[in-house]
Amino acid sequence: MTAHRPEPLTEPIAPMPALTPEALRTAVERLTPSRVPAFVQDLVEATTNAQQAQSLAPLRTFVHTWGVFVAIQRRPSRAARLRHLEDMVSAGADDPADAIAEIRQIHAEAEAEAGL
């Protein structure tokens, strides 16, 4: 008898949260708890930069970045594929053009899911 390999999980394991710092933090805590310190640090920096510049642009960038991150992480197979592609590019693949194109596609799909 051969071992059954389950199909990769393609359905999201969590709903896409609202694009607010609180909702994104809750999603990050659930999906990738190890990334919470980076999330908090980025939020503090975005808030500080927004106050100093008297602009909402740093907060918009923060929400965009973490919204895309959460959209990717809610689909484990997509997150794993992205990590694999990023590793290929970092390792100095002979021609990373295909990997870079797929990375861009993953990010575009995540942006669409997040409503960005």
Short mmCIF file of C-alpha atoms in Angstrom, two decimals:
data_model
loop_
_atom_site.label_atom_id
_atom_site.label_comp_id
_atom_site.label_asym_id
_atom_site.label_seq_id
_atom_site.Cartn_x
_atom_site.Cartn_y
_atom_site.Cartn_z
CA MET A 1 0.00 0.00 0.00
CA THR A 2 1.39 3.39 -0.94
CA ALA A 3 1.20 6.42 1.27
CA HIS A 4 -1.43 8.92 0.24
CA ARG A 5 0.00 12.37 -0.43
CA PRO A 6 -2.59 14.99 0.38
CA GLU A 7 -3.24 17.69 -2.18
CA PRO A 8 -1.74 21.04 -1.26
CA LEU A 9 -4.12 23.24 0.65
CA THR A 10 -5.38 25.86 -1.77
CA GLU A 11 -8.26 27.22 0.24
CA PRO A 12 -7.47 29.99 2.67
CA ILE A 13 -6.97 28.81 6.24
CA ALA A 14 -8.21 32.17 7.54
CA PRO A 15 -10.46 34.89 6.17
CA MET A 16 -8.89 38.02 4.76
CA PRO A 17 -9.05 40.55 7.58
CA ALA A 18 -9.98 44.19 7.32
CA LEU A 19 -7.04 46.34 6.34
CA THR A 20 -6.56 47.87 9.77
CA PRO A 21 -3.53 47.47 12.02
CA GLU A 22 -5.60 45.66 14.65
CA ALA A 23 -7.15 43.16 12.25
CA LEU A 24 -3.86 42.56 10.45
CA ARG A 25 -2.07 42.00 13.75
CA THR A 26 -4.65 39.41 14.77
CA ALA A 27 -4.15 37.63 11.45
CA VAL A 28 -0.36 37.73 11.77
CA GLU A 29 -0.61 36.34 15.31
CA ARG A 30 -2.72 33.46 14.01
CA LEU A 31 -0.87 32.70 10.76
CA THR A 32 2.77 33.48 11.57
CA PRO A 33 3.29 34.25 15.26
CA SER A 34 7.05 34.55 14.77
CA ARG A 35 6.45 37.63 12.60
CA VAL A 36 4.57 39.62 15.27
CA PRO A 37 7.71 41.46 16.48
CA ALA A 38 8.46 42.60 12.91
CA PHE A 39 4.83 43.66 12.50
CA VAL A 40 4.94 45.74 15.69
CA GLN A 41 8.27 47.31 14.77
CA ASP A 42 6.97 48.22 11.30
CA LEU A 43 3.80 49.71 12.81
CA VAL A 44 5.79 51.84 15.26
CA GLU A 45 8.05 53.06 12.46
CA ALA A 46 5.10 53.80 10.16
CA THR A 47 3.29 55.70 12.90
CA THR A 48 6.40 57.71 13.78
CA ASN A 49 7.10 58.50 10.12
CA ALA A 50 3.48 59.49 9.55
CA GLN A 51 3.61 61.90 12.50
CA GLN A 52 6.93 63.39 11.46
CA ALA A 53 5.90 63.82 7.83
CA GLN A 54 2.33 64.78 8.71
CA SER A 55 1.26 62.31 6.06
CA LEU A 56 -0.73 59.09 5.97
CA ALA A 57 1.53 57.64 3.27
CA PRO A 58 3.71 55.62 5.71
CA LEU A 59 0.59 54.06 7.24
CA ARG A 60 -0.82 53.27 3.79
CA THR A 61 2.46 51.57 2.89
CA PHE A 62 2.37 49.61 6.15
CA VAL A 63 -1.20 48.41 5.53
CA HIS A 64 -0.36 47.49 1.93
CA THR A 65 2.77 45.54 2.89
CA TRP A 66 1.14 43.61 5.72
CA GLY A 67 -2.13 43.14 3.85
CA VAL A 68 -0.24 41.42 1.03
CA PHE A 69 1.75 39.39 3.56
CA VAL A 70 -1.42 38.13 5.24
CA ALA A 71 -3.08 37.37 1.90
CA ILE A 72 -0.09 35.22 0.95
CA GLN A 73 0.20 33.47 4.32
CA ARG A 74 -3.50 32.50 4.41
CA ARG A 75 -2.77 30.02 1.64
CA PRO A 76 0.03 27.72 2.86
CA SER A 77 0.81 26.27 -0.56
CA ARG A 78 1.21 29.76 -2.02
CA ALA A 79 3.38 30.89 0.91
CA ALA A 80 5.58 27.81 0.48
CA ARG A 81 5.89 28.42 -3.26
CA LEU A 82 6.88 32.04 -2.65
CA ARG A 83 9.57 30.98 -0.16
CA HIS A 84 10.88 28.44 -2.67
CA LEU A 85 11.02 31.03 -5.46
CA GLU A 86 12.72 33.58 -3.22
CA ASP A 87 15.29 30.96 -2.20
CA MET A 88 15.95 30.19 -5.88
CA VAL A 89 16.57 33.87 -6.64
CA SER A 90 18.74 34.31 -3.52
CA ALA A 91 20.79 31.24 -4.44
CA GLY A 92 21.74 32.89 -7.71
CA ALA A 93 19.80 30.81 -10.19
CA ASP A 94 21.27 31.00 -13.69
CA ASP A 95 18.29 32.89 -15.06
CA PRO A 96 15.92 34.04 -12.33
CA ALA A 97 13.52 35.75 -14.75
CA ASP A 98 10.84 33.03 -14.53
CA ALA A 99 11.07 32.91 -10.72
CA ILE A 100 10.86 36.71 -10.50
CA ALA A 101 7.85 36.74 -12.82
CA GLU A 102 6.08 34.15 -10.65
CA ILE A 103 6.93 36.10 -7.49
CA ARG A 104 5.33 39.16 -9.06
CA GLN A 105 2.28 37.11 -10.00
CA ILE A 106 1.91 35.81 -6.43
CA HIS A 107 2.11 39.36 -5.10
CA ALA A 108 -0.42 40.61 -7.66
CA GLU A 109 -2.87 37.84 -6.72
CA ALA A 110 -2.41 38.65 -3.03
CA GLU A 111 -2.99 42.36 -3.67
CA ALA A 112 -6.21 41.54 -5.49
CA GLU A 113 -7.40 39.28 -2.65
CA ALA A 114 -6.64 42.00 -0.12
CA GLY A 115 -8.49 44.57 -2.19
CA LEU A 116 -5.42 46.68 -2.82
#
